[in-house]
């Protein structure tokens, strides 16, 4: 895993970050570096689906990766003392009782499990409850929507976890979606990525980014060839707004988010919009 933290400061909240499919601890520097600069201890695990592991659909382990991803995050929370001790200069500076989380794409699905979302089984029943009450708020970046008949047949056959029930997700979340994010896994349009906002009791805000595709302008990295909608301004907006949302949640000072939201409404109308409940 990678741990990024400010050089100075105490009582630093923890921010767990779950990468998208194929990525690793080496991705998402445009977000994680900024979050660390804003006072978070950002912890990035490398999940089993990382390209460096070479595990494909034909691997017996693939079908359980979605659960192992969740377990990666809970094991980090279980071992914060060891992580703190392993990072030079960090000992005694973490507020281990204040934890927030963020994830992109498959990482968003992983994080929403921590926050209370569940899966719908083939027989229509709810799957296991993976809620971890140690996590107080989250950001879901390009989180996939509901499944079932709205999924492409390939996704139905290979990704059974992509049938979420958001009704149990009561933890406060900010949902971030691009209005040009057309997934080959869904039979719907970009609105599919807003389901978590519309169906989660805990969802408070939806940031819709104009012209953004699945990488949301390039959040996986500064030089990522698969970013087809490169837009540094959009990435900077995401970094700042998500930091403000998570800072407000971590400190209990709602004015931090209110000011950020008001500023964006006044100056960011060409980039996107924020809808709130």
PDB file of N, CA, C and O in Angstrom, residues 18-78:
ATOM      1  N   UNK A  18      -9.859   3.372  -2.712  1.00  0.00           N
ATOM      2  CA  UNK A  18      -9.921   2.117  -3.455  1.00  0.00           C
ATOM      3  C   UNK A  18      -9.857   2.416  -4.951  1.00  0.00           C
ATOM      4  O   UNK A  18     -10.705   3.146  -5.488  1.00  0.00           O
ATOM      5  N   UNK A  19      -8.849   1.850  -5.626  1.00  0.00           N
ATOM      6  CA  UNK A  19      -8.629   2.148  -7.040  1.00  0.00           C
ATOM      7  C   UNK A  19      -9.616   1.419  -7.942  1.00  0.00           C
ATOM      8  O   UNK A  19     -10.282   0.464  -7.551  1.00  0.00           O
ATOM      9  N   UNK A  20      -9.673   1.862  -9.190  1.00  0.00           N
ATOM     10  CA  UNK A  20     -10.500   1.205 -10.186  1.00  0.00           C
ATOM     11  C   UNK A  20      -9.851  -0.061 -10.710  1.00  0.00           C
ATOM     12  O   UNK A  20      -8.693  -0.375 -10.404  1.00  0.00           O
ATOM     13  N   UNK A  21     -10.596  -0.794 -11.530  1.00  0.00           N
ATOM     14  CA  UNK A  21     -10.130  -2.080 -12.045  1.00  0.00           C
ATOM     15  C   UNK A  21      -8.772  -1.948 -12.735  1.00  0.00           C
ATOM     16  O   UNK A  21      -8.573  -1.099 -13.603  1.00  0.00           O
ATOM     17  N   UNK A  22      -7.833  -2.798 -12.323  1.00  0.00           N
ATOM     18  CA  UNK A  22      -6.537  -2.855 -12.971  1.00  0.00           C
ATOM     19  C   UNK A  22      -5.488  -1.928 -12.410  1.00  0.00           C
ATOM     20  O   UNK A  22      -4.300  -2.085 -12.693  1.00  0.00           O
ATOM     21  N   UNK A  23      -5.881  -0.955 -11.613  1.00  0.00           N
ATOM     22  CA  UNK A  23      -4.925   0.020 -11.104  1.00  0.00           C
ATOM     23  C   UNK A  23      -4.175  -0.506  -9.881  1.00  0.00           C
ATOM     24  O   UNK A  23      -4.217  -1.677  -9.561  1.00  0.00           O
ATOM     25  N   UNK A  24      -3.512   0.365  -9.167  1.00  0.00           N
ATOM     26  CA  UNK A  24      -2.670  -0.061  -8.054  1.00  0.00           C
ATOM     27  C   UNK A  24      -2.419   1.122  -7.149  1.00  0.00           C
ATOM     28  O   UNK A  24      -2.970   2.219  -7.346  1.00  0.00           O
ATOM     29  N   UNK A  25      -1.543   0.934  -6.166  1.00  0.00           N
ATOM     30  CA  UNK A  25      -1.177   2.011  -5.246  1.00  0.00           C
ATOM     31  C   UNK A  25      -0.468   3.171  -5.949  1.00  0.00           C
ATOM     32  O   UNK A  25      -0.325   4.251  -5.385  1.00  0.00           O
ATOM     33  N   UNK A  26      -0.023   2.960  -7.176  1.00  0.00           N
ATOM     34  CA  UNK A  26       0.726   3.986  -7.893  1.00  0.00           C
ATOM     35  C   UNK A  26      -0.163   4.932  -8.685  1.00  0.00           C
ATOM     36  O   UNK A  26       0.343   5.832  -9.360  1.00  0.00           O
ATOM     37  N   UNK A  27      -1.468   4.747  -8.635  1.00  0.00           N
ATOM     38  CA  UNK A  27      -2.370   5.597  -9.394  1.00  0.00           C
ATOM     39  C   UNK A  27      -3.007   6.697  -8.573  1.00  0.00           C
ATOM     40  O   UNK A  27      -2.855   6.774  -7.362  1.00  0.00           O
ATOM     41  N   UNK A  28      -3.711   7.575  -9.295  1.00  0.00           N
ATOM     42  CA  UNK A  28      -4.588   8.592  -8.703  1.00  0.00           C
ATOM     43  C   UNK A  28      -3.849   9.693  -7.943  1.00  0.00           C
ATOM     44  O   UNK A  28      -4.425  10.340  -7.064  1.00  0.00           O
ATOM     45  N   UNK A  29      -2.599   9.946  -8.309  1.00  0.00           N
ATOM     46  CA  UNK A  29      -1.846  11.009  -7.643  1.00  0.00           C
ATOM     47  C   UNK A  29      -2.519  12.377  -7.723  1.00  0.00           C
ATOM     48  O   UNK A  29      -2.408  13.172  -6.777  1.00  0.00           O
ATOM     49  N   UNK A  30      -3.233  12.726  -8.821  1.00  0.00           N
ATOM     50  CA  UNK A  30      -3.884  14.044  -8.842  1.00  0.00           C
ATOM     51  C   UNK A  30      -4.868  14.254  -7.699  1.00  0.00           C
ATOM     52  O   UNK A  30      -5.103  15.388  -7.286  1.00  0.00           O
ATOM     53  N   UNK A  31      -5.441  13.173  -7.198  1.00  0.00           N
ATOM     54  CA  UNK A  31      -6.355  13.290  -6.057  1.00  0.00           C
ATOM     55  C   UNK A  31      -5.641  13.057  -4.729  1.00  0.00           C
ATOM     56  O   UNK A  31      -5.755  13.853  -3.795  1.00  0.00           O
ATOM     57  N   UNK A  32      -4.910  11.956  -4.649  1.00  0.00           N
ATOM     58  CA  UNK A  32      -4.356  11.562  -3.352  1.00  0.00           C
ATOM     59  C   UNK A  32      -3.326  12.553  -2.829  1.00  0.00           C
ATOM     60  O   UNK A  32      -3.263  12.811  -1.630  1.00  0.00           O
ATOM     61  N   UNK A  33      -2.519  13.128  -3.718  1.00  0.00           N
ATOM     62  CA  UNK A  33      -1.535  14.118  -3.281  1.00  0.00           C
ATOM     63  C   UNK A  33      -2.236  15.361  -2.741  1.00  0.00           C
ATOM     64  O   UNK A  33      -1.813  15.936  -1.729  1.00  0.00           O
ATOM     65  N   UNK A  34      -3.308  15.765  -3.400  1.00  0.00           N
ATOM     66  CA  UNK A  34      -4.031  16.943  -2.917  1.00  0.00           C
ATOM     67  C   UNK A  34      -4.712  16.659  -1.585  1.00  0.00           C
ATOM     68  O   UNK A  34      -4.675  17.482  -0.672  1.00  0.00           O
ATOM     69  N   UNK A  35      -5.342  15.491  -1.476  1.00  0.00           N
ATOM     70  CA  UNK A  35      -5.995  15.160  -0.204  1.00  0.00           C
ATOM     71  C   UNK A  35      -4.998  15.167   0.952  1.00  0.00           C
ATOM     72  O   UNK A  35      -5.301  15.666   2.033  1.00  0.00           O
ATOM     73  N   UNK A  36      -3.811  14.628   0.712  1.00  0.00           N
ATOM     74  CA  UNK A  36      -2.791  14.636   1.766  1.00  0.00           C
ATOM     75  C   UNK A  36      -2.395  16.063   2.117  1.00  0.00           C
ATOM     76  O   UNK A  36      -2.182  16.390   3.291  1.00  0.00           O
ATOM     77  N   UNK A  37      -2.328  16.928   1.112  1.00  0.00           N
ATOM     78  CA  UNK A  37      -1.970  18.327   1.381  1.00  0.00           C
ATOM     79  C   UNK A  37      -3.034  19.037   2.206  1.00  0.00           C
ATOM     80  O   UNK A  37      -2.757  20.069   2.819  1.00  0.00           O
ATOM     81  N   UNK A  38      -4.238  18.477   2.206  1.00  0.00           N
ATOM     82  CA  UNK A  38      -5.343  19.079   2.963  1.00  0.00           C
ATOM     83  C   UNK A  38      -5.537  18.439   4.329  1.00  0.00           C
ATOM     84  O   UNK A  38      -6.547  18.665   4.986  1.00  0.00           O
ATOM     85  N   UNK A  39      -4.565  17.629   4.761  1.00  0.00           N
ATOM     86  CA  UNK A  39      -4.584  17.148   6.129  1.00  0.00           C
ATOM     87  C   UNK A  39      -5.051  15.727   6.336  1.00  0.00           C
ATOM     88  O   UNK A  39      -5.291  15.322   7.486  1.00  0.00           O
ATOM     89  N   UNK A  40      -5.173  14.943   5.267  1.00  0.00           N
ATOM     90  CA  UNK A  40      -5.588  13.548   5.400  1.00  0.00           C
ATOM     91  C   UNK A  40      -4.392  12.609   5.327  1.00  0.00           C
ATOM     92  O   UNK A  40      -3.424  12.876   4.607  1.00  0.00           O
ATOM     93  N   UNK A  41      -4.488  11.499   6.047  1.00  0.00           N
ATOM     94  CA  UNK A  41      -3.560  10.389   5.853  1.00  0.00           C
ATOM     95  C   UNK A  41      -4.239   9.458   4.855  1.00  0.00           C
ATOM     96  O   UNK A  41      -5.193   8.758   5.187  1.00  0.00           O
ATOM     97  N   UNK A  42      -3.763   9.490   3.621  1.00  0.00           N
ATOM     98  CA  UNK A  42      -4.397   8.745   2.532  1.00  0.00           C
ATOM     99  C   UNK A  42      -3.728   7.379   2.408  1.00  0.00           C
ATOM    100  O   UNK A  42      -2.518   7.290   2.222  1.00  0.00           O
ATOM    101  N   UNK A  43      -4.526   6.327   2.485  1.00  0.00           N
ATOM    102  CA  UNK A  43      -4.002   4.967   2.405  1.00  0.00           C
ATOM    103  C   UNK A  43      -4.571   4.306   1.150  1.00  0.00           C
ATOM    104  O   UNK A  43      -5.787   4.202   0.994  1.00  0.00           O
ATOM    105  N   UNK A  44      -3.668   3.865   0.264  1.00  0.00           N
ATOM    106  CA  UNK A  44      -4.055   3.256  -1.009  1.00  0.00           C
ATOM    107  C   UNK A  44      -3.550   1.817  -1.094  1.00  0.00           C
ATOM    108  O   UNK A  44      -2.369   1.597  -1.341  1.00  0.00           O
ATOM    109  N   UNK A  45      -4.421   0.846  -0.934  1.00  0.00           N
ATOM    110  CA  UNK A  45      -3.986  -0.539  -1.148  1.00  0.00           C
ATOM    111  C   UNK A  45      -3.948  -0.882  -2.624  1.00  0.00           C
ATOM    112  O   UNK A  45      -4.568  -0.210  -3.457  1.00  0.00           O
ATOM    113  N   UNK A  46      -3.218  -1.927  -2.974  1.00  0.00           N
ATOM    114  CA  UNK A  46      -3.270  -2.525  -4.305  1.00  0.00           C
ATOM    115  C   UNK A  46      -4.146  -3.763  -4.204  1.00  0.00           C
ATOM    116  O   UNK A  46      -3.798  -4.715  -3.517  1.00  0.00           O
ATOM    117  N   UNK A  47      -5.285  -3.725  -4.875  1.00  0.00           N
ATOM    118  CA  UNK A  47      -6.214  -4.850  -4.825  1.00  0.00           C
ATOM    119  C   UNK A  47      -5.762  -5.967  -5.774  1.00  0.00           C
ATOM    120  O   UNK A  47      -4.907  -5.779  -6.639  1.00  0.00           O
ATOM    121  N   UNK A  48      -6.392  -7.125  -5.611  1.00  0.00           N
ATOM    122  CA  UNK A  48      -5.979  -8.317  -6.346  1.00  0.00           C
ATOM    123  C   UNK A  48      -6.205  -8.194  -7.848  1.00  0.00           C
ATOM    124  O   UNK A  48      -5.562  -8.887  -8.641  1.00  0.00           O
ATOM    125  N   UNK A  49      -7.116  -7.320  -8.271  1.00  0.00           N
ATOM    126  CA  UNK A  49      -7.385  -7.164  -9.700  1.00  0.00           C
ATOM    127  C   UNK A  49      -6.366  -6.292 -10.407  1.00  0.00           C
ATOM    128  O   UNK A  49      -6.464  -6.084 -11.621  1.00  0.00           O
ATOM    129  N   UNK A  50      -5.390  -5.755  -9.694  1.00  0.00           N
ATOM    130  CA  UNK A  50      -4.372  -4.920 -10.324  1.00  0.00           C
ATOM    131  C   UNK A  50      -3.726  -5.643 -11.499  1.00  0.00           C
ATOM    132  O   UNK A  50      -3.460  -6.851 -11.440  1.00  0.00           O
ATOM    133  N   UNK A  51      -3.463  -4.900 -12.570  1.00  0.00           N
ATOM    134  CA  UNK A  51      -2.848  -5.504 -13.761  1.00  0.00           C
ATOM    135  C   UNK A  51      -1.520  -6.173 -13.444  1.00  0.00           C
ATOM    136  O   UNK A  51      -1.120  -7.128 -14.113  1.00  0.00           O
ATOM    137  N   UNK A  52      -0.839  -5.695 -12.417  1.00  0.00           N
ATOM    138  CA  UNK A  52       0.460  -6.280 -12.088  1.00  0.00           C
ATOM    139  C   UNK A  52       0.338  -7.719 -11.584  1.00  0.00           C
ATOM    140  O   UNK A  52       1.320  -8.453 -11.540  1.00  0.00           O
ATOM    141  N   UNK A  53      -0.878  -8.130 -11.209  1.00  0.00           N
ATOM    142  CA  UNK A  53      -1.082  -9.501 -10.737  1.00  0.00           C
ATOM    143  C   UNK A  53      -1.481 -10.460 -11.861  1.00  0.00           C
ATOM    144  O   UNK A  53      -1.382 -11.686 -11.694  1.00  0.00           O
ATOM    145  N   UNK A  54      -1.993  -9.930 -12.969  1.00  0.00           N
ATOM    146  CA  UNK A  54      -2.321 -10.769 -14.110  1.00  0.00           C
ATOM    147  C   UNK A  54      -3.459 -11.744 -13.887  1.00  0.00           C
ATOM    148  O   UNK A  54      -3.482 -12.827 -14.462  1.00  0.00           O
ATOM    149  N   UNK A  55      -4.437 -11.374 -13.056  1.00  0.00           N
ATOM    150  CA  UNK A  55      -5.569 -12.259 -12.776  1.00  0.00           C
ATOM    151  C   UNK A  55      -6.732 -11.894 -13.693  1.00  0.00           C
ATOM    152  O   UNK A  55      -7.288 -10.803 -13.607  1.00  0.00           O
ATOM    153  N   UNK A  56      -7.104 -12.803 -14.593  1.00  0.00           N
ATOM    154  CA  UNK A  56      -8.184 -12.552 -15.535  1.00  0.00           C
ATOM    155  C   UNK A  56      -9.457 -13.291 -15.173  1.00  0.00           C
ATOM    156  O   UNK A  56      -9.548 -13.949 -14.134  1.00  0.00           O
ATOM    157  N   UNK A  57     -10.446 -13.194 -16.066  1.00  0.00           N
ATOM    158  CA  UNK A  57     -11.739 -13.827 -15.810  1.00  0.00           C
ATOM    159  C   UNK A  57     -11.639 -15.338 -15.680  1.00  0.00           C
ATOM    160  O   UNK A  57     -12.492 -15.964 -15.033  1.00  0.00           O
ATOM    161  N   UNK A  58     -10.595 -15.924 -16.282  1.00  0.00           N
ATOM    162  CA  UNK A  58     -10.453 -17.376 -16.235  1.00  0.00           C
ATOM    163  C   UNK A  58      -9.740 -17.868 -14.983  1.00  0.00           C
ATOM    164  O   UNK A  58      -9.543 -19.070 -14.800  1.00  0.00           O
ATOM    165  N   UNK A  59      -9.375 -16.949 -14.100  1.00  0.00           N
ATOM    166  CA  UNK A  59      -8.695 -17.305 -12.854  1.00  0.00           C
ATOM    167  C   UNK A  59      -9.740 -17.616 -11.781  1.00  0.00           C
ATOM    168  O   UNK A  59     -10.722 -16.873 -11.621  1.00  0.00           O
ATOM    169  N   UNK A  60      -9.536 -18.697 -11.049  1.00  0.00           N
ATOM    170  CA  UNK A  60     -10.501 -19.097 -10.022  1.00  0.00           C
ATOM    171  C   UNK A  60     -10.694 -18.028  -8.957  1.00  0.00           C
ATOM    172  O   UNK A  60     -11.733 -17.986  -8.287  1.00  0.00           O
ATOM    173  N   UNK A  61      -9.714 -17.164  -8.793  1.00  0.00           N
ATOM    174  CA  UNK A  61      -9.796 -16.136  -7.763  1.00  0.00           C
ATOM    175  C   UNK A  61     -10.635 -14.935  -8.178  1.00  0.00           C
ATOM    176  O   UNK A  61     -11.039 -14.136  -7.320  1.00  0.00           O
ATOM    177  N   UNK A  62     -10.884 -14.795  -9.477  1.00  0.00           N
ATOM    178  CA  UNK A  62     -11.531 -13.576  -9.951  1.00  0.00           C
ATOM    179  C   UNK A  62     -12.920 -13.373  -9.335  1.00  0.00           C
ATOM    180  O   UNK A  62     -13.297 -12.265  -8.984  1.00  0.00           O
ATOM    181  N   UNK A  63     -13.669 -14.449  -9.206  1.00  0.00           N
ATOM    182  CA  UNK A  63     -15.033 -14.334  -8.717  1.00  0.00           C
ATOM    183  C   UNK A  63     -15.162 -13.825  -7.299  1.00  0.00           C
ATOM    184  O   UNK A  63     -16.235 -13.349  -6.897  1.00  0.00           O
ATOM    185  N   UNK A  64     -14.086 -13.901  -6.520  1.00  0.00           N
ATOM    186  CA  UNK A  64     -14.143 -13.429  -5.134  1.00  0.00           C
ATOM    187  C   UNK A  64     -13.410 -12.111  -4.918  1.00  0.00           C
ATOM    188  O   UNK A  64     -13.334 -11.631  -3.792  1.00  0.00           O
ATOM    189  N   UNK A  65     -12.882 -11.526  -5.994  1.00  0.00           N
ATOM    190  CA  UNK A  65     -12.104 -10.295  -5.829  1.00  0.00           C
ATOM    191  C   UNK A  65     -12.936  -9.182  -5.218  1.00  0.00           C
ATOM    192  O   UNK A  65     -12.439  -8.384  -4.413  1.00  0.00           O
ATOM    193  N   UNK A  66     -14.216  -9.107  -5.579  1.00  0.00           N
ATOM    194  CA  UNK A  66     -15.028  -8.006  -5.053  1.00  0.00           C
ATOM    195  C   UNK A  66     -15.126  -8.071  -3.531  1.00  0.00           C
ATOM    196  O   UNK A  66     -15.166  -7.022  -2.871  1.00  0.00           O
ATOM    197  N   UNK A  67     -15.111  -9.256  -2.955  1.00  0.00           N
ATOM    198  CA  UNK A  67     -15.121  -9.386  -1.496  1.00  0.00           C
ATOM    199  C   UNK A  67     -13.731  -9.133  -0.929  1.00  0.00           C
ATOM    200  O   UNK A  67     -13.570  -8.476   0.105  1.00  0.00           O
ATOM    201  N   UNK A  68     -12.702  -9.620  -1.609  1.00  0.00           N
ATOM    202  CA  UNK A  68     -11.332  -9.395  -1.136  1.00  0.00           C
ATOM    203  C   UNK A  68     -10.983  -7.911  -1.146  1.00  0.00           C
ATOM    204  O   UNK A  68     -10.221  -7.442  -0.292  1.00  0.00           O
ATOM    205  N   UNK A  69     -11.525  -7.190  -2.093  1.00  0.00           N
ATOM    206  CA  UNK A  69     -11.305  -5.737  -2.120  1.00  0.00           C
ATOM    207  C   UNK A  69     -11.830  -5.112  -0.815  1.00  0.00           C
ATOM    208  O   UNK A  69     -11.153  -4.290  -0.196  1.00  0.00           O
ATOM    209  N   UNK A  70     -13.033  -5.472  -0.454  1.00  0.00           N
ATOM    210  CA  UNK A  70     -13.610  -4.977   0.799  1.00  0.00           C
ATOM    211  C   UNK A  70     -12.729  -5.370   1.977  1.00  0.00           C
ATOM    212  O   UNK A  70     -12.447  -4.551   2.866  1.00  0.00           O
ATOM    213  N   UNK A  71     -12.266  -6.611   1.984  1.00  0.00           N
ATOM    214  CA  UNK A  71     -11.433  -7.093   3.085  1.00  0.00           C
ATOM    215  C   UNK A  71     -10.110  -6.327   3.167  1.00  0.00           C
ATOM    216  O   UNK A  71      -9.572  -6.121   4.257  1.00  0.00           O
ATOM    217  N   UNK A  72      -9.571  -5.906   2.008  1.00  0.00           N
ATOM    218  CA  UNK A  72      -8.351  -5.093   2.026  1.00  0.00           C
ATOM    219  C   UNK A  72      -8.555  -3.832   2.865  1.00  0.00           C
ATOM    220  O   UNK A  72      -7.685  -3.440   3.657  1.00  0.00           O
ATOM    221  N   UNK A  73      -9.702  -3.189   2.694  1.00  0.00           N
ATOM    222  CA  UNK A  73      -9.961  -1.937   3.405  1.00  0.00           C
ATOM    223  C   UNK A  73     -10.184  -2.176   4.893  1.00  0.00           C
ATOM    224  O   UNK A  73      -9.691  -1.414   5.734  1.00  0.00           O
ATOM    225  N   UNK A  74     -10.913  -3.231   5.229  1.00  0.00           N
ATOM    226  CA  UNK A  74     -11.148  -3.484   6.652  1.00  0.00           C
ATOM    227  C   UNK A  74      -9.862  -3.913   7.361  1.00  0.00           C
ATOM    228  O   UNK A  74      -9.647  -3.567   8.524  1.00  0.00           O
ATOM    229  N   UNK A  75      -8.989  -4.635   6.654  1.00  0.00           N
ATOM    230  CA  UNK A  75      -7.717  -5.020   7.265  1.00  0.00           C
ATOM    231  C   UNK A  75      -6.835  -3.808   7.523  1.00  0.00           C
ATOM    232  O   UNK A  75      -6.097  -3.765   8.513  1.00  0.00           O
ATOM    233  N   UNK A  76      -6.913  -2.814   6.644  1.00  0.00           N
ATOM    234  CA  UNK A  76      -6.183  -1.573   6.892  1.00  0.00           C
ATOM    235  C   UNK A  76      -6.673  -0.927   8.188  1.00  0.00           C
ATOM    236  O   UNK A  76      -5.878  -0.497   9.030  1.00  0.00           O
ATOM    237  N   UNK A  77      -7.977  -0.867   8.354  1.00  0.00           N
ATOM    238  CA  UNK A  77      -8.535  -0.270   9.567  1.00  0.00           C
ATOM    239  C   UNK A  77      -8.135  -1.070  10.805  1.00  0.00           C
ATOM    240  O   UNK A  77      -7.892  -0.498  11.867  1.00  0.00           O
ATOM    241  N   UNK A  78      -8.058  -2.380  10.656  1.00  0.00           N
ATOM    242  CA  UNK A  78      -7.667  -3.222  11.777  1.00  0.00           C
ATOM    243  C   UNK A  78      -6.201  -3.037  12.161  1.00  0.00           C
ATOM    244  O   UNK A  78      -5.810  -3.351  13.296  1.00  0.00           O
TER     245      UNK A  78
END
